[in-house]
XYZ file of C-alpha atoms in Angstrom:
188
model
C 56.597 46.288 -24.418
C 56.366 49.951 -25.643
C 52.779 51.543 -26.510
C 52.878 50.660 -30.159
C 53.371 46.947 -29.847
C 50.937 46.845 -26.945
C 48.283 48.762 -29.220
C 49.282 46.334 -32.185
C 48.692 43.174 -30.052
C 45.477 44.452 -28.380
C 44.300 45.063 -32.165
C 45.351 41.521 -33.513
C 43.607 39.781 -30.377
C 40.687 41.521 -30.910
C 40.543 40.668 -34.980
C 41.513 37.232 -33.945
C 38.496 37.063 -31.582
C 36.140 38.915 -34.184
C 36.956 36.403 -36.728
C 36.518 33.242 -34.378
C 33.282 34.732 -33.163
C 32.095 35.100 -36.816
C 33.432 31.477 -37.970
C 31.962 29.606 -35.094
C 28.461 31.375 -35.244
C 27.929 31.149 -38.846
C 28.695 27.157 -38.708
C 25.518 25.762 -37.223
C 24.515 22.937 -40.030
C 22.232 21.524 -38.010
C 20.138 24.312 -37.388
C 20.462 25.413 -41.328
C 19.518 21.831 -42.191
C 16.154 22.087 -40.282
C 15.273 25.394 -41.276
C 13.216 26.833 -44.701
C 15.134 29.935 -45.521
C 15.671 31.479 -48.821
C 19.000 33.548 -48.579
C 19.024 36.283 -51.060
C 22.094 39.101 -50.534
C 21.407 42.388 -52.210
C 23.766 45.530 -51.737
C 21.357 47.931 -52.799
C 18.330 47.104 -50.656
C 15.061 45.725 -51.735
C 11.866 47.849 -51.175
C 9.320 45.400 -52.013
C 8.515 41.804 -52.873
C 5.331 42.422 -54.806
C 5.720 41.894 -58.184
C 3.478 45.019 -58.841
C 6.332 47.185 -57.671
C 9.160 45.838 -59.990
C 10.765 48.729 -61.491
C 14.076 48.654 -59.872
C 16.595 46.026 -60.879
C 17.032 45.017 -57.403
C 12.991 44.383 -56.715
C 13.097 42.713 -60.425
C 15.854 39.789 -59.232
C 14.246 39.268 -56.104
C 10.731 38.969 -57.178
C 11.886 36.806 -60.154
C 13.404 34.417 -57.479
C 9.451 33.911 -55.905
C 7.191 34.505 -58.708
C 6.412 33.061 -62.486
C 4.607 34.421 -64.876
C 2.802 32.859 -68.259
C 6.034 33.562 -70.205
C 9.784 34.507 -69.875
C 12.592 35.241 -71.771
C 15.496 32.213 -72.644
C 19.066 33.044 -72.866
C 18.671 33.986 -76.677
C 15.903 36.635 -75.469
C 13.201 34.379 -77.044
C 9.604 34.269 -75.415
C 8.907 30.875 -73.980
C 6.388 29.313 -71.744
C 6.667 29.468 -68.139
C 3.548 28.631 -66.248
C 1.704 28.666 -69.680
C 2.324 25.585 -71.735
C 1.650 27.209 -74.799
C -0.490 30.081 -76.587
C -2.397 31.101 -79.553
C -2.659 34.496 -80.904
C -5.591 35.306 -83.265
C -4.858 36.193 -86.801
C -5.980 39.519 -86.129
C -3.581 39.973 -83.186
C -6.511 40.992 -80.863
C -6.879 37.599 -78.957
C -4.240 35.934 -77.052
C -5.322 32.414 -75.438
C -3.136 30.845 -73.291
C -3.186 27.173 -71.884
C -1.868 27.015 -68.505
C 0.445 23.993 -67.001
C -1.254 21.535 -64.340
C 1.782 21.101 -62.217
C 2.295 24.614 -61.118
C 1.334 25.786 -57.535
C 1.944 28.557 -55.073
C 4.105 27.988 -52.135
C 2.440 26.887 -48.970
C 0.798 29.603 -46.902
C -0.905 29.440 -43.472
C -2.836 32.617 -44.726
C -4.726 30.429 -47.365
C -5.178 27.679 -44.845
C -2.792 26.064 -47.050
C -0.115 23.248 -46.411
C 0.553 21.637 -49.784
C 0.295 24.847 -51.945
C -2.485 25.802 -54.216
C -2.641 25.329 -57.992
C -2.125 28.201 -59.936
C -5.188 28.718 -62.107
C -6.350 31.268 -64.830
C -8.166 33.355 -62.428
C -5.024 33.801 -60.616
C -3.665 35.911 -63.611
C -7.117 37.701 -63.985
C -6.941 38.876 -60.405
C -3.111 39.718 -60.626
C -3.580 41.575 -63.801
C -6.594 43.479 -62.590
C -4.575 44.147 -59.497
C -2.017 45.761 -61.619
C -4.664 48.287 -62.921
C -6.371 49.150 -59.820
C -5.711 52.875 -59.043
C -5.624 52.152 -55.224
C -2.899 50.080 -55.285
C -0.670 52.638 -57.948
C 1.576 49.926 -59.199
C 3.758 51.832 -62.117
C 2.971 48.608 -64.214
C -0.539 50.184 -65.638
C 1.199 51.314 -68.889
C 1.774 47.326 -69.819
C -1.850 46.784 -70.328
C -2.697 50.148 -72.113
C -3.796 48.269 -75.386
C -6.299 45.964 -73.504
C -9.738 45.920 -74.529
C -11.741 46.297 -71.192
C -14.988 46.317 -73.145
C -14.629 42.675 -73.939
C -14.869 40.637 -71.039
C -13.098 43.329 -68.696
C -9.963 42.648 -70.922
C -9.039 39.117 -69.260
C -10.929 36.290 -69.143
C -10.492 32.775 -67.386
C -13.218 30.323 -69.045
C -11.924 27.524 -67.250
C -8.825 26.719 -64.571
C -6.436 26.415 -67.326
C -7.316 28.574 -69.827
C -6.387 32.565 -70.025
C -7.798 34.656 -72.427
C -6.574 38.367 -72.913
C -8.201 40.749 -75.160
C -6.439 43.760 -76.903
C -8.122 46.710 -78.565
C -5.450 46.918 -81.535
C -2.921 44.281 -82.445
C 0.504 45.148 -80.867
C 3.378 42.604 -81.484
C 5.199 43.495 -78.610
C 2.571 42.421 -76.013
C 3.754 38.812 -75.414
C 7.288 40.233 -74.719
C 6.074 42.820 -72.354
C 4.164 39.783 -70.234
C 7.779 38.554 -69.569
C 8.218 41.468 -67.008
C 8.262 40.825 -63.569
C 5.232 43.195 -63.060
C 2.847 40.365 -64.942
C 3.932 37.614 -62.477
C 1.095 36.058 -60.688
C 0.253 36.113 -57.192
C -2.591 34.288 -55.418
């Protein structure tokens, strides 16, 4: 056998061994059925899973898999309820009142001593929105709330667990659509 054929044989053997190794190591269905892992493949990399930093499309797509907001866009780009079951906008366009669904829960977390998932409440949105405005966090999303009337209940009000009120300092037609952005997704 000459050197070319020998090198080719070594290459083919190594390739077959590598292929076998990959196929056999990836087929552990018993472990997969017990695992609670969400696999998400992103070739460009993800630098954060925090909605407050969802400015890159890769982060937007990933956070959209983990978090929800009050409203979202449907396939026709129409704003539809998500965690909110509905909303009212005052006649002057300055007050948005959202009624929250009662069946939405956060993922269970040992950080919160929570094994069943805590119910999402209006105060979680107040926290999440104020968090975006916090200069210490330095979220690039602060511009979303530039029309908020912070003199009126701090801009965001949760009179009860299922009602969220947002006060604007001037009517701003696109505001509801801006709430569909991943930045505005709720965090516990």
